[in-house]
Coordinates of C-alpha atoms and ligand atoms in Angstrom, one line a residue:
M1 CA 208.8 -17.4 -79.9
M2 CA 212.6 -18.4 -78.8
N3 CA 214.9 -19.6 -81.3
F4 CA 217.1 -22.3 -80.5
H5 CA 220.1 -23.9 -82.5
I6 CA 221.6 -27.1 -82.1
L7 CA 225.4 -27.7 -83.5
T8 CA 226.0 -31.4 -83.1
L9 CA 227.1 -34.7 -85.0
F10 CA 223.8 -36.2 -84.2
P11 CA 221.1 -33.5 -85.6
E12 CA 218.2 -36.6 -85.9
M13 CA 219.1 -37.4 -82.2
V14 CA 217.9 -34.3 -81.1
L15 CA 215.3 -33.4 -83.8
Q16 CA 213.6 -36.6 -82.7
G17 CA 213.1 -36.4 -79.2
L18 CA 212.3 -32.9 -78.8
N19 CA 209.6 -32.7 -81.8
T20 CA 207.7 -34.9 -79.4
S21 CA 204.9 -34.0 -76.9
I22 CA 204.5 -30.8 -76.0
I23 CA 207.7 -29.5 -77.3
G24 CA 206.9 -30.8 -80.2
R25 CA 203.7 -29.2 -80.1
A26 CA 204.8 -26.1 -79.2
V27 CA 207.1 -26.3 -82.2
D28 CA 203.8 -26.4 -84.5
K29 CA 202.4 -23.7 -82.9
G30 CA 204.9 -21.1 -83.7
Y31 CA 205.8 -20.7 -79.7
I32 CA 209.2 -21.7 -79.8
S33 CA 211.5 -23.0 -83.0
I34 CA 214.6 -26.0 -82.8
E35 CA 217.2 -25.5 -85.4
A36 CA 219.4 -29.2 -86.1
V37 CA 223.2 -27.9 -87.6
N38 CA 224.8 -30.8 -88.8
I39 CA 229.0 -29.4 -87.9
R40 CA 230.0 -32.2 -90.6
D41 CA 228.2 -29.7 -92.9
Y42 CA 231.0 -27.6 -92.1
T43 CA 234.4 -29.3 -92.6
L44 CA 236.4 -28.4 -95.3
D45 CA 238.4 -32.3 -95.2
K46 CA 237.8 -33.7 -98.4
H47 CA 236.5 -36.9 -96.4
G48 CA 234.2 -35.4 -94.6
K49 CA 235.9 -36.1 -91.4
V50 CA 235.5 -34.2 -88.0
D51 CA 237.7 -35.5 -85.5
D52 CA 241.4 -36.0 -85.0
Y53 CA 243.6 -37.5 -82.3
T54 CA 244.9 -35.6 -79.5
Y55 CA 248.4 -34.2 -79.1
G56 CA 249.9 -35.5 -76.5
G57 CA 248.6 -38.5 -76.9
G58 CA 245.8 -40.6 -75.2
A59 CA 242.5 -42.2 -75.4
G60 CA 240.0 -41.1 -77.8
M61 CA 239.6 -38.9 -80.5
L62 CA 239.0 -35.0 -80.5
M63 CA 236.3 -32.8 -82.4
Q64 CA 238.1 -30.6 -85.0
A65 CA 237.9 -26.5 -84.3
Q66 CA 237.5 -25.7 -87.9
P67 CA 234.3 -27.2 -88.4
V68 CA 233.0 -26.4 -84.8
Y69 CA 233.8 -22.5 -85.6
D70 CA 232.5 -22.2 -89.0
A71 CA 229.3 -23.9 -87.8
C72 CA 229.0 -21.5 -85.1
M73 CA 229.9 -18.5 -87.4
A74 CA 227.2 -19.7 -89.8
V75 CA 224.7 -19.7 -87.3
Q76 CA 225.5 -16.5 -85.3
D77 CA 225.4 -14.6 -88.7
R78 CA 222.4 -15.6 -89.5
I79 CA 221.1 -14.8 -86.1
M80 CA 222.9 -11.0 -86.3
A81 CA 221.4 -11.2 -90.6
G82 CA 217.7 -12.2 -88.5
N83 CA 217.8 -9.4 -85.5
G84 CA 220.3 -6.8 -87.0
A85 CA 222.7 -6.4 -84.1
S86 CA 223.2 -9.3 -81.3
K87 CA 225.3 -12.6 -81.2
A88 CA 223.5 -15.2 -79.4
R89 CA 225.2 -17.0 -75.8
V90 CA 226.4 -20.3 -77.1
I91 CA 226.3 -22.9 -74.2
Y92 CA 228.8 -25.4 -74.5
V93 CA 226.9 -28.8 -73.3
T94 CA 230.4 -30.3 -70.5
P95 CA 230.3 -32.0 -67.0
Q96 CA 233.0 -29.5 -66.5
G97 CA 230.2 -26.2 -66.9
K98 CA 228.1 -24.9 -63.7
T99 CA 225.6 -27.0 -62.5
F100 CA 222.2 -26.6 -64.2
H101 CA 219.4 -25.7 -61.7
Q102 CA 216.2 -24.1 -62.5
E103 CA 216.9 -20.4 -62.1
L104 CA 219.3 -21.0 -64.6
A105 CA 216.5 -22.5 -67.2
Q106 CA 214.4 -19.0 -66.4
E107 CA 217.4 -16.7 -66.9
L108 CA 217.5 -18.5 -70.5
A109 CA 214.5 -18.7 -71.3
R110 CA 214.3 -14.7 -71.5
E111 CA 216.7 -14.7 -74.5
E112 CA 215.4 -15.4 -78.0
E113 CA 217.8 -17.0 -79.3
L114 CA 220.4 -20.1 -78.0
I115 CA 222.9 -21.6 -79.5
F116 CA 223.8 -25.5 -77.8
L117 CA 227.3 -26.8 -78.9
C118 CA 227.2 -30.6 -78.2
G119 CA 230.5 -32.5 -77.6
H120 CA 231.1 -35.9 -78.4
Y121 CA 233.9 -38.5 -78.5
E122 CA 236.5 -37.1 -75.9
G123 CA 235.6 -33.3 -76.4
I124 CA 236.1 -30.3 -78.8
D125 CA 239.6 -28.4 -79.4
E126 CA 240.1 -26.2 -76.3
R127 CA 241.0 -22.9 -79.0
V128 CA 237.4 -23.0 -80.8
L129 CA 235.7 -23.0 -76.9
E130 CA 237.7 -20.2 -75.9
E131 CA 236.7 -18.1 -78.6
V132 CA 233.4 -18.8 -79.8
V133 CA 231.9 -20.2 -75.6
T134 CA 229.8 -18.1 -73.6
D135 CA 228.2 -20.7 -71.1
E136 CA 229.6 -23.7 -70.0
I137 CA 226.5 -26.0 -67.8
S138 CA 226.8 -29.4 -66.9
I139 CA 223.1 -31.2 -65.7
G140 CA 224.8 -33.4 -63.2
D141 CA 227.6 -35.1 -61.7
Y142 CA 228.2 -38.2 -64.1
V143 CA 229.6 -38.1 -67.6
L144 CA 227.7 -39.0 -70.6
T145 CA 228.7 -40.6 -74.6
G146 CA 227.7 -36.8 -75.8
G147 CA 226.1 -33.9 -75.4
E148 CA 222.8 -34.1 -77.1
L149 CA 221.2 -35.7 -74.2
P150 CA 222.1 -32.8 -71.6
A151 CA 221.1 -30.1 -74.7
M152 CA 217.6 -32.0 -75.0
V153 CA 217.4 -31.8 -71.4
M154 CA 218.1 -28.0 -70.7
I155 CA 216.3 -27.0 -73.9
D156 CA 213.0 -29.0 -72.3
A157 CA 213.2 -27.1 -69.3
I158 CA 213.6 -23.6 -71.1
A159 CA 211.3 -24.1 -73.9
R160 CA 208.3 -24.8 -71.2
L161 CA 208.9 -21.6 -69.3
V162 CA 208.6 -19.8 -72.3
P163 CA 204.9 -18.1 -72.7
G164 CA 202.2 -20.1 -74.4
V165 CA 203.8 -24.0 -74.2
L166 CA 202.2 -24.7 -71.3
H167 CA 198.6 -24.8 -71.9
N168 CA 197.9 -23.5 -68.1
T169 CA 200.2 -20.9 -66.9
D170 CA 199.4 -21.5 -63.8
S171 CA 201.5 -25.1 -63.9
A172 CA 204.6 -23.8 -64.2
V173 CA 204.2 -21.5 -61.2
T174 CA 202.6 -23.9 -58.6
E175 CA 205.2 -26.6 -59.3
S176 CA 208.5 -28.4 -57.6
F177 CA 211.1 -25.7 -57.2
Y178 CA 209.4 -22.4 -58.6
D179 CA 208.7 -21.4 -55.0
G180 CA 211.7 -23.5 -53.4
L181 CA 209.7 -26.2 -52.1
L182 CA 208.9 -29.6 -54.0
E183 CA 205.1 -30.1 -55.2
Y184 CA 202.1 -31.6 -52.7
P185 CA 200.7 -34.9 -53.3
Q186 CA 197.9 -35.3 -56.3
Y187 CA 194.9 -37.5 -56.7
S188 CA 192.3 -38.1 -59.1
R189 CA 189.3 -40.2 -59.1
P190 CA 188.4 -42.7 -58.2
E191 CA 188.1 -41.7 -54.5
I192 CA 189.1 -44.5 -52.9
W193 CA 191.2 -46.8 -54.8
H194 CA 193.5 -50.4 -53.2
D195 CA 191.2 -48.9 -50.0
K196 CA 193.5 -45.7 -49.8
R197 CA 190.9 -42.8 -49.8
V198 CA 192.0 -39.2 -51.1
P199 CA 192.6 -37.0 -48.8
P200 CA 188.8 -35.9 -47.2
V201 CA 190.1 -31.9 -47.7
L202 CA 190.4 -32.1 -51.0
L203 CA 186.1 -33.0 -51.7
C204 CA 185.4 -30.1 -49.2
G205 CA 185.2 -27.7 -52.1
D206 CA 186.6 -24.4 -50.0
H207 CA 189.6 -23.4 -52.2
A208 CA 191.4 -21.8 -49.0
K209 CA 191.3 -24.6 -46.9
V210 CA 193.1 -26.9 -49.8
D211 CA 195.6 -23.9 -50.5
A212 CA 196.4 -24.2 -46.9
W213 CA 197.1 -27.8 -47.4
R214 CA 198.6 -28.3 -49.8
L215 CA 201.4 -25.5 -48.8
E216 CA 201.3 -27.6 -45.2
Q217 CA 202.2 -31.1 -47.7
S218 CA 204.6 -29.1 -49.9
V219 CA 206.5 -28.1 -46.7
L220 CA 206.8 -31.2 -44.8
R221 CA 207.5 -33.0 -48.5
T222 CA 210.6 -30.7 -48.7
K223 CA 211.6 -30.9 -45.0
E224 CA 211.7 -34.7 -45.2
R225 CA 213.3 -35.0 -48.7
R226 CA 215.1 -32.2 -49.4
P227 CA 216.4 -30.8 -46.2
D228 CA 219.0 -28.5 -48.2
L229 CA 215.7 -27.0 -49.9
Y230 CA 213.6 -26.9 -46.5
E231 CA 215.7 -24.4 -44.6
A232 CA 216.8 -22.4 -47.8
Y233 CA 213.1 -21.7 -47.3
M234 CA 212.7 -21.5 -44.0
D235 CA 215.7 -19.0 -44.3
R236 CA 213.6 -16.6 -46.6
M237 CA 210.3 -17.0 -44.6
S238 CA 212.1 -15.6 -41.4
R239 CA 214.1 -12.9 -43.3
E240 CA 209.8 -11.7 -44.9
T241 CA 209.0 -11.6 -41.3
C242 CA 211.5 -9.2 -40.2
R243 CA 211.0 -7.3 -43.5
G244 CA 207.1 -7.0 -43.0
R245 CA 207.9 -6.1 -39.1
K246 CA 210.2 -2.8 -39.8
Ligands
ADE301 N1 228.8 -34.3 -71.6 C1 229.0 -35.6 -70.6 N2 228.4 -35.6 -69.6 C2 227.4 -34.4 -69.7 C3 226.9 -33.4 -68.5 N3 226.7 -34.4 -67.6 N4 226.4 -32.4 -68.5 C4 226.8 -32.0 -69.6 N5 227.0 -32.5 -70.9 C5 227.8 -33.5 -70.5

């Protein structure tokens, strides 16, 4: 069981997206839980304000420290009351963070509780980030209007690695990136479509042959489409061969 907590000004946005399809089913079945906490509920401003102009001037509004801090502390207190001790990691979703990738998803999937802090507007007052954030993560070198979509991307990638979330436990192992290779091409019925035939080896019933063909296709595809991953794969293979010889 893994519990995700999302601090956001737009809770309905993340809940709508994440309560659908495979992740929605995982919530229904109790493999994961997803809670969206509205930062606005924690403001002490009597008009419900959560943002203000930036000191020093410049365009846009900044999310203020107080509501973000109080929302985060409220979630941490609940988590600590539940598990008796430890605080959860707090991930600030920002283009300034380190880039998200599959190994980081695997690392985060081992946590029991994760808090995602989503900024909006021009960002969040630096002082509260210094006090509550443990990890800053970006989903890539482009700028979005808020942290909600990146948080949803990361939660999807992490949640599908939680045991039980995917029906077929193999599929998290064989697909793209698990062993550093891209996935092989796949085919379903009919056997011939638009004059294109399914590769005959897949119809031969010899599992060893099928596996060998798929690995070969994965390697070829990776070499063609992602030379960076191919090089890393070849380096790993040659290191393993050397170790085997000793
Ligand atoms: N917020 C805005 N753009 C982002 C990005 N690329 N990754 C993470 N958070 C963001």
